[in-house]
Protein backbone atom coordinates (compact mmCIF):
# COMPACT_ATOMS: atom_id res chain seq x y z
CA UNK A 1 0.00 0.00 0.00
CA UNK A 2 1.23 3.48 -0.81
CA UNK A 3 1.38 5.60 2.38
CA UNK A 4 2.05 9.09 1.06
CA UNK A 5 0.23 10.60 4.06
CA UNK A 6 3.34 9.94 6.15
CA UNK A 7 5.61 12.12 3.98
CA UNK A 8 5.03 15.47 5.83
CA UNK A 9 5.74 13.82 9.19
CA UNK A 10 8.92 12.14 7.94
CA UNK A 11 10.17 15.44 6.49
CA UNK A 12 9.46 17.23 9.78
CA UNK A 13 11.18 14.47 11.78
CA UNK A 14 14.28 14.80 9.59
CA UNK A 15 14.16 18.60 9.90
CA UNK A 16 14.16 18.15 13.70
CA UNK A 17 16.86 15.44 13.63
CA UNK A 18 14.38 12.99 15.14
CA UNK A 19 14.57 9.26 14.51
CA UNK A 20 11.48 8.25 16.50
CA UNK A 21 7.99 9.61 16.97
CA UNK A 22 4.60 8.30 17.98
CA UNK A 23 0.94 9.01 17.56
CA UNK A 24 -2.33 7.36 18.55
CA UNK A 25 -5.65 6.69 16.90
CA UNK A 26 -8.87 4.86 17.72
CA UNK A 27 -10.60 2.41 15.41
CA UNK A 28 -13.92 0.77 16.35
CA UNK A 29 -13.45 1.94 19.95
CA UNK A 30 -10.01 0.31 20.24
CA UNK A 31 -7.00 2.56 20.85
CA UNK A 32 -3.79 2.05 18.88
CA UNK A 33 -0.38 3.61 19.47
CA UNK A 34 2.03 3.75 16.56
CA UNK A 35 5.76 4.33 16.96
CA UNK A 36 7.63 5.37 13.82
CA UNK A 37 11.33 4.46 13.57
CA UNK A 38 13.35 6.03 10.76
CA UNK A 39 16.86 5.12 11.91
CA UNK A 40 16.69 1.78 10.10
CA UNK A 41 16.11 0.49 6.59
CA UNK A 42 13.35 -0.11 5.87
CA UNK A 43 11.59 2.30 8.24
CA UNK A 44 9.33 0.62 10.79
CA UNK A 45 5.85 1.34 12.10
CA UNK A 46 5.27 -0.38 15.44
CA UNK A 47 1.56 -0.81 16.18
CA UNK A 48 0.47 -1.43 19.76
CA UNK A 49 -3.12 -2.27 20.66
CA UNK A 50 -3.74 -0.62 24.03
CA UNK A 51 -5.16 -2.99 26.64
CA UNK A 52 -4.86 -6.11 24.50
CA UNK A 53 -1.23 -7.24 24.85
CA UNK A 54 -0.91 -7.34 21.07
CA UNK A 55 1.46 -5.55 18.74
CA UNK A 56 2.88 -5.87 15.26
CA UNK A 57 5.47 -4.20 13.05
CA UNK A 58 5.05 -3.12 9.44
CA UNK A 59 7.97 -2.05 7.25
CA UNK A 60 7.82 1.16 5.26
CA UNK A 61 9.96 0.83 2.14
CA UNK A 62 11.30 3.51 -0.21
CA UNK A 63 8.62 5.31 -2.14
CA UNK A 64 6.30 5.16 0.92
CA UNK A 65 5.37 1.55 0.20
CA UNK A 66 3.92 0.08 3.38
CA UNK A 67 4.08 -3.66 3.91
CA UNK A 68 0.72 -5.43 3.93
CA UNK A 69 -0.58 -6.77 7.21
CA UNK A 70 0.21 -10.51 7.28
CA UNK A 71 -2.90 -12.71 7.45
CA UNK A 72 -2.36 -14.14 10.97
CA UNK A 73 -1.94 -10.60 12.35
CA UNK A 74 -4.96 -9.35 10.40
CA UNK A 75 -7.20 -12.15 11.73
CA UNK A 76 -6.10 -11.42 15.31
CA UNK A 77 -6.82 -7.73 14.65
CA UNK A 78 -10.33 -8.69 13.48
CA UNK A 79 -10.90 -10.53 16.78
CA UNK A 80 -9.73 -7.55 18.84
CA UNK A 81 -11.84 -5.11 16.82
CA UNK A 82 -14.80 -7.52 16.90
CA UNK A 83 -15.10 -7.29 13.11
CA UNK A 84 -15.47 -9.91 10.39
CA UNK A 85 -12.88 -10.00 7.63
CA UNK A 86 -14.09 -9.68 4.06
CA UNK A 87 -14.47 -7.37 1.08
CA UNK A 88 -17.87 -6.14 2.23
CA UNK A 89 -17.05 -5.98 5.94
CA UNK A 90 -13.49 -5.21 7.01
CA UNK A 91 -10.17 -5.27 5.15
CA UNK A 92 -6.59 -4.56 6.14
CA UNK A 93 -6.51 -1.91 3.40
CA UNK A 94 -9.48 -0.14 5.02
CA UNK A 95 -7.74 -0.24 8.42
CA UNK A 96 -4.46 1.13 7.06
CA UNK A 97 -6.19 3.85 5.01
CA UNK A 98 -7.98 4.98 8.17
CA UNK A 99 -4.69 4.96 10.12
CA UNK A 100 -3.17 7.09 7.34
CA UNK A 101 -5.77 9.81 7.97
CA UNK A 102 -4.61 9.97 11.60
CA UNK A 103 -0.89 10.51 10.89
CA UNK A 104 0.15 13.95 12.14
CA UNK A 105 2.02 16.27 9.79
CA UNK A 106 4.41 17.58 12.45
CA UNK A 107 6.92 15.88 14.74
CA UNK A 108 5.41 15.68 18.24
CA UNK A 109 8.61 16.27 20.26
CA UNK A 110 7.56 13.33 22.43
CA UNK A 111 10.57 11.35 23.62
CA UNK A 112 9.87 7.72 22.81
CA UNK A 113 11.35 5.72 25.68
CA UNK A 114 13.27 2.51 24.92
CA UNK A 115 10.85 0.30 26.87
CA UNK A 116 8.04 1.47 24.57
CA UNK A 117 9.99 0.09 21.60
CA UNK A 118 11.03 -3.00 23.55
CA UNK A 119 7.39 -3.97 23.97
CA UNK A 120 7.30 -4.62 20.21
CA UNK A 121 10.76 -6.13 19.73
CA UNK A 122 11.71 -7.96 22.92
CA UNK A 123 11.54 -11.41 21.33
CA UNK A 124 14.31 -10.31 18.95
CA UNK A 125 16.83 -9.09 21.53
CA UNK A 126 19.13 -10.66 24.12
CA UNK A 127 17.99 -10.54 27.76
CA UNK A 128 14.42 -9.84 26.70
CA UNK A 129 13.26 -9.55 30.32
CA UNK A 130 15.44 -6.44 30.74
CA UNK A 131 13.13 -3.96 29.04
CA UNK A 132 13.99 -0.73 30.87
CA UNK A 133 16.87 1.52 29.86
CA UNK A 134 19.02 2.45 32.87
CA UNK A 135 22.02 4.30 31.44
CA UNK A 136 25.34 3.98 29.66
CA UNK A 137 28.66 2.37 30.57
CA UNK A 138 31.74 3.72 28.84
CA UNK A 139 34.84 1.54 28.70
CA UNK A 140 38.25 3.17 28.51
CA UNK A 141 40.69 2.07 25.81
CA UNK A 142 42.94 0.33 28.35
CA UNK A 143 40.05 -1.52 30.03
CA UNK A 144 40.14 -5.32 30.14
CA UNK A 145 36.39 -5.24 29.41
CA UNK A 146 34.65 -4.02 26.31
CA UNK A 147 31.19 -2.81 25.47
CA UNK A 148 28.43 -5.29 24.73
CA UNK A 149 24.69 -5.14 24.04
CA UNK A 150 25.38 -3.82 20.55
CA UNK A 151 22.60 -5.83 18.90
CA UNK A 152 20.08 -4.76 21.53
CA UNK A 153 21.26 -1.16 21.10
CA UNK A 154 20.79 -1.38 17.33
CA UNK A 155 17.31 -2.91 17.46
CA UNK A 156 15.92 -0.70 20.22
CA UNK A 157 17.81 2.59 20.01
CA UNK A 158 18.60 2.72 16.29
CA UNK A 159 21.44 2.47 13.82
CA UNK A 160 23.11 5.82 14.56
CA UNK A 161 23.24 5.14 18.33
CA UNK A 162 24.59 1.65 17.64
CA UNK A 163 27.38 3.02 15.41
CA UNK A 164 28.29 5.69 17.98
CA UNK A 165 28.40 3.15 20.83
CA UNK A 166 30.49 0.67 18.88
CA UNK A 167 32.95 3.39 17.83
CA UNK A 168 33.34 4.72 21.39
CA UNK A 169 33.14 1.40 23.30
CA UNK A 170 29.91 2.28 25.13
CA UNK A 171 27.35 -0.25 26.35
CA UNK A 172 23.67 0.46 26.79
CA UNK A 173 22.50 -0.75 30.21
CA UNK A 174 19.15 -2.41 30.84
CA UNK A 175 17.17 -3.62 33.84
CA UNK A 176 14.01 -5.58 34.50
CA UNK A 177 13.16 -3.33 37.48
CA UNK A 178 10.86 -0.40 36.76
CA UNK A 179 12.24 1.52 39.77
CA UNK A 180 15.74 1.55 38.21
CA UNK A 181 14.51 2.84 34.84
CA UNK A 182 15.95 6.13 33.62
CA UNK A 183 14.63 8.41 30.93
CA UNK A 184 16.57 7.93 27.73
CA UNK A 185 19.51 10.25 27.08
CA UNK A 186 21.90 10.09 24.16
CA UNK A 187 25.31 8.55 24.86
CA UNK A 188 28.26 10.92 25.25
CA UNK A 189 32.01 10.41 25.18
CA UNK A 190 33.70 11.29 28.46
Tab-separated table of C-alpha atoms in Angstrom:
chain	number	residue	atom	x	y	z
A	1	UNK	CA	0.000	0.000	0.000
A	2	UNK	CA	1.226	3.482	-0.810
A	3	UNK	CA	1.381	5.595	2.378
A	4	UNK	CA	2.054	9.088	1.059
A	5	UNK	CA	0.231	10.603	4.057
A	6	UNK	CA	3.342	9.944	6.145
A	7	UNK	CA	5.609	12.115	3.979
A	8	UNK	CA	5.031	15.467	5.829
A	9	UNK	CA	5.741	13.818	9.193
A	10	UNK	CA	8.923	12.142	7.938
A	11	UNK	CA	10.167	15.439	6.492
A	12	UNK	CA	9.465	17.227	9.782
A	13	UNK	CA	11.185	14.471	11.775
A	14	UNK	CA	14.284	14.802	9.590
A	15	UNK	CA	14.164	18.601	9.905
A	16	UNK	CA	14.159	18.153	13.700
A	17	UNK	CA	16.865	15.437	13.628
A	18	UNK	CA	14.382	12.987	15.136
A	19	UNK	CA	14.575	9.263	14.509
A	20	UNK	CA	11.484	8.254	16.504
A	21	UNK	CA	7.989	9.611	16.972
A	22	UNK	CA	4.605	8.302	17.975
A	23	UNK	CA	0.936	9.008	17.560
A	24	UNK	CA	-2.327	7.361	18.549
A	25	UNK	CA	-5.655	6.691	16.904
A	26	UNK	CA	-8.870	4.860	17.719
A	27	UNK	CA	-10.605	2.405	15.410
A	28	UNK	CA	-13.919	0.770	16.345
A	29	UNK	CA	-13.451	1.940	19.954
A	30	UNK	CA	-10.008	0.306	20.236
A	31	UNK	CA	-6.998	2.559	20.848
A	32	UNK	CA	-3.787	2.048	18.877
A	33	UNK	CA	-0.383	3.610	19.474
A	34	UNK	CA	2.030	3.749	16.555
A	35	UNK	CA	5.760	4.332	16.958
A	36	UNK	CA	7.631	5.370	13.819
A	37	UNK	CA	11.325	4.461	13.568
A	38	UNK	CA	13.349	6.026	10.760
A	39	UNK	CA	16.859	5.118	11.909
A	40	UNK	CA	16.685	1.782	10.100
A	41	UNK	CA	16.113	0.490	6.587
A	42	UNK	CA	13.350	-0.109	5.866
A	43	UNK	CA	11.593	2.295	8.238
A	44	UNK	CA	9.331	0.616	10.792
A	45	UNK	CA	5.847	1.335	12.104
A	46	UNK	CA	5.274	-0.379	15.444
A	47	UNK	CA	1.558	-0.815	16.177
A	48	UNK	CA	0.473	-1.434	19.760
A	49	UNK	CA	-3.124	-2.274	20.663
A	50	UNK	CA	-3.745	-0.619	24.027
A	51	UNK	CA	-5.156	-2.990	26.645
A	52	UNK	CA	-4.863	-6.113	24.497
A	53	UNK	CA	-1.228	-7.242	24.847
A	54	UNK	CA	-0.908	-7.336	21.073
A	55	UNK	CA	1.460	-5.554	18.742
A	56	UNK	CA	2.879	-5.869	15.263
A	57	UNK	CA	5.472	-4.203	13.054
A	58	UNK	CA	5.054	-3.116	9.443
A	59	UNK	CA	7.967	-2.054	7.248
A	60	UNK	CA	7.823	1.163	5.256
A	61	UNK	CA	9.958	0.829	2.136
A	62	UNK	CA	11.302	3.507	-0.206
A	63	UNK	CA	8.619	5.312	-2.138
A	64	UNK	CA	6.301	5.160	0.919
A	65	UNK	CA	5.365	1.547	0.196
A	66	UNK	CA	3.920	0.080	3.384
A	67	UNK	CA	4.082	-3.662	3.914
A	68	UNK	CA	0.717	-5.433	3.930
A	69	UNK	CA	-0.585	-6.768	7.213
A	70	UNK	CA	0.212	-10.507	7.278
A	71	UNK	CA	-2.902	-12.712	7.445
A	72	UNK	CA	-2.356	-14.136	10.971
A	73	UNK	CA	-1.944	-10.604	12.345
A	74	UNK	CA	-4.965	-9.350	10.405
A	75	UNK	CA	-7.204	-12.151	11.729
A	76	UNK	CA	-6.096	-11.416	15.310
A	77	UNK	CA	-6.819	-7.734	14.652
A	78	UNK	CA	-10.326	-8.693	13.484
A	79	UNK	CA	-10.900	-10.529	16.782
A	80	UNK	CA	-9.727	-7.545	18.835
A	81	UNK	CA	-11.845	-5.111	16.820
A	82	UNK	CA	-14.803	-7.515	16.897
A	83	UNK	CA	-15.103	-7.292	13.107
A	84	UNK	CA	-15.468	-9.908	10.393
A	85	UNK	CA	-12.880	-10.003	7.625
A	86	UNK	CA	-14.086	-9.676	4.063
A	87	UNK	CA	-14.466	-7.369	1.082
A	88	UNK	CA	-17.867	-6.137	2.226
A	89	UNK	CA	-17.053	-5.983	5.940
A	90	UNK	CA	-13.488	-5.210	7.006
A	91	UNK	CA	-10.168	-5.273	5.147
A	92	UNK	CA	-6.592	-4.560	6.143
A	93	UNK	CA	-6.508	-1.905	3.405
A	94	UNK	CA	-9.480	-0.136	5.021
A	95	UNK	CA	-7.741	-0.241	8.415
A	96	UNK	CA	-4.455	1.134	7.056
A	97	UNK	CA	-6.195	3.850	5.010
A	98	UNK	CA	-7.976	4.981	8.173
A	99	UNK	CA	-4.687	4.957	10.115
A	100	UNK	CA	-3.167	7.089	7.343
A	101	UNK	CA	-5.772	9.811	7.973
A	102	UNK	CA	-4.607	9.974	11.601
A	103	UNK	CA	-0.891	10.514	10.891
A	104	UNK	CA	0.151	13.951	12.140
A	105	UNK	CA	2.022	16.265	9.786
A	106	UNK	CA	4.414	17.578	12.447
A	107	UNK	CA	6.916	15.880	14.736
A	108	UNK	CA	5.412	15.676	18.239
A	109	UNK	CA	8.610	16.269	20.259
A	110	UNK	CA	7.562	13.328	22.426
A	111	UNK	CA	10.567	11.345	23.616
A	112	UNK	CA	9.873	7.716	22.806
A	113	UNK	CA	11.350	5.724	25.681
A	114	UNK	CA	13.269	2.515	24.916
A	115	UNK	CA	10.848	0.297	26.869
A	116	UNK	CA	8.043	1.473	24.566
A	117	UNK	CA	9.988	0.090	21.598
A	118	UNK	CA	11.031	-2.996	23.547
A	119	UNK	CA	7.386	-3.972	23.971
A	120	UNK	CA	7.299	-4.617	20.212
A	121	UNK	CA	10.760	-6.130	19.734
A	122	UNK	CA	11.705	-7.961	22.920
A	123	UNK	CA	11.544	-11.405	21.330
A	124	UNK	CA	14.306	-10.307	18.948
A	125	UNK	CA	16.834	-9.085	21.528
A	126	UNK	CA	19.132	-10.663	24.122
A	127	UNK	CA	17.988	-10.537	27.765
A	128	UNK	CA	14.419	-9.839	26.700
A	129	UNK	CA	13.262	-9.548	30.320
A	130	UNK	CA	15.440	-6.442	30.736
A	131	UNK	CA	13.130	-3.959	29.036
A	132	UNK	CA	13.993	-0.734	30.874
A	133	UNK	CA	16.869	1.515	29.858
A	134	UNK	CA	19.016	2.451	32.874
A	135	UNK	CA	22.018	4.298	31.439
A	136	UNK	CA	25.337	3.976	29.658
A	137	UNK	CA	28.658	2.372	30.572
A	138	UNK	CA	31.744	3.724	28.844
A	139	UNK	CA	34.836	1.537	28.704
A	140	UNK	CA	38.252	3.169	28.511
A	141	UNK	CA	40.692	2.067	25.812
A	142	UNK	CA	42.942	0.332	28.354
A	143	UNK	CA	40.053	-1.517	30.026
A	144	UNK	CA	40.138	-5.319	30.143
A	145	UNK	CA	36.389	-5.235	29.406
A	146	UNK	CA	34.646	-4.019	26.311
A	147	UNK	CA	31.186	-2.812	25.467
A	148	UNK	CA	28.428	-5.292	24.731
A	149	UNK	CA	24.685	-5.141	24.044
A	150	UNK	CA	25.381	-3.823	20.551
A	151	UNK	CA	22.604	-5.827	18.904
A	152	UNK	CA	20.076	-4.758	21.528
A	153	UNK	CA	21.259	-1.156	21.101
A	154	UNK	CA	20.793	-1.376	17.333
A	155	UNK	CA	17.312	-2.913	17.462
A	156	UNK	CA	15.916	-0.705	20.223
A	157	UNK	CA	17.814	2.588	20.012
A	158	UNK	CA	18.601	2.717	16.295
A	159	UNK	CA	21.442	2.473	13.823
A	160	UNK	CA	23.114	5.824	14.561
A	161	UNK	CA	23.243	5.142	18.330
A	162	UNK	CA	24.593	1.649	17.639
A	163	UNK	CA	27.382	3.023	15.406
A	164	UNK	CA	28.289	5.691	17.979
A	165	UNK	CA	28.398	3.152	20.830
A	166	UNK	CA	30.494	0.674	18.875
A	167	UNK	CA	32.954	3.387	17.833
A	168	UNK	CA	33.339	4.725	21.392
A	169	UNK	CA	33.139	1.402	23.297
A	170	UNK	CA	29.913	2.284	25.128
A	171	UNK	CA	27.353	-0.255	26.354
A	172	UNK	CA	23.674	0.458	26.790
A	173	UNK	CA	22.501	-0.752	30.205
A	174	UNK	CA	19.148	-2.410	30.840
A	175	UNK	CA	17.167	-3.619	33.841
A	176	UNK	CA	14.009	-5.582	34.504
A	177	UNK	CA	13.158	-3.332	37.476
A	178	UNK	CA	10.863	-0.397	36.759
A	179	UNK	CA	12.245	1.518	39.768
A	180	UNK	CA	15.737	1.547	38.213
A	181	UNK	CA	14.505	2.836	34.839
A	182	UNK	CA	15.953	6.127	33.624
A	183	UNK	CA	14.626	8.411	30.932
A	184	UNK	CA	16.571	7.934	27.734
A	185	UNK	CA	19.505	10.250	27.081
A	186	UNK	CA	21.897	10.087	24.158
A	187	UNK	CA	25.309	8.554	24.863
A	188	UNK	CA	28.257	10.923	25.246
A	189	UNK	CA	32.010	10.414	25.177
A	190	UNK	CA	33.695	11.295	28.463
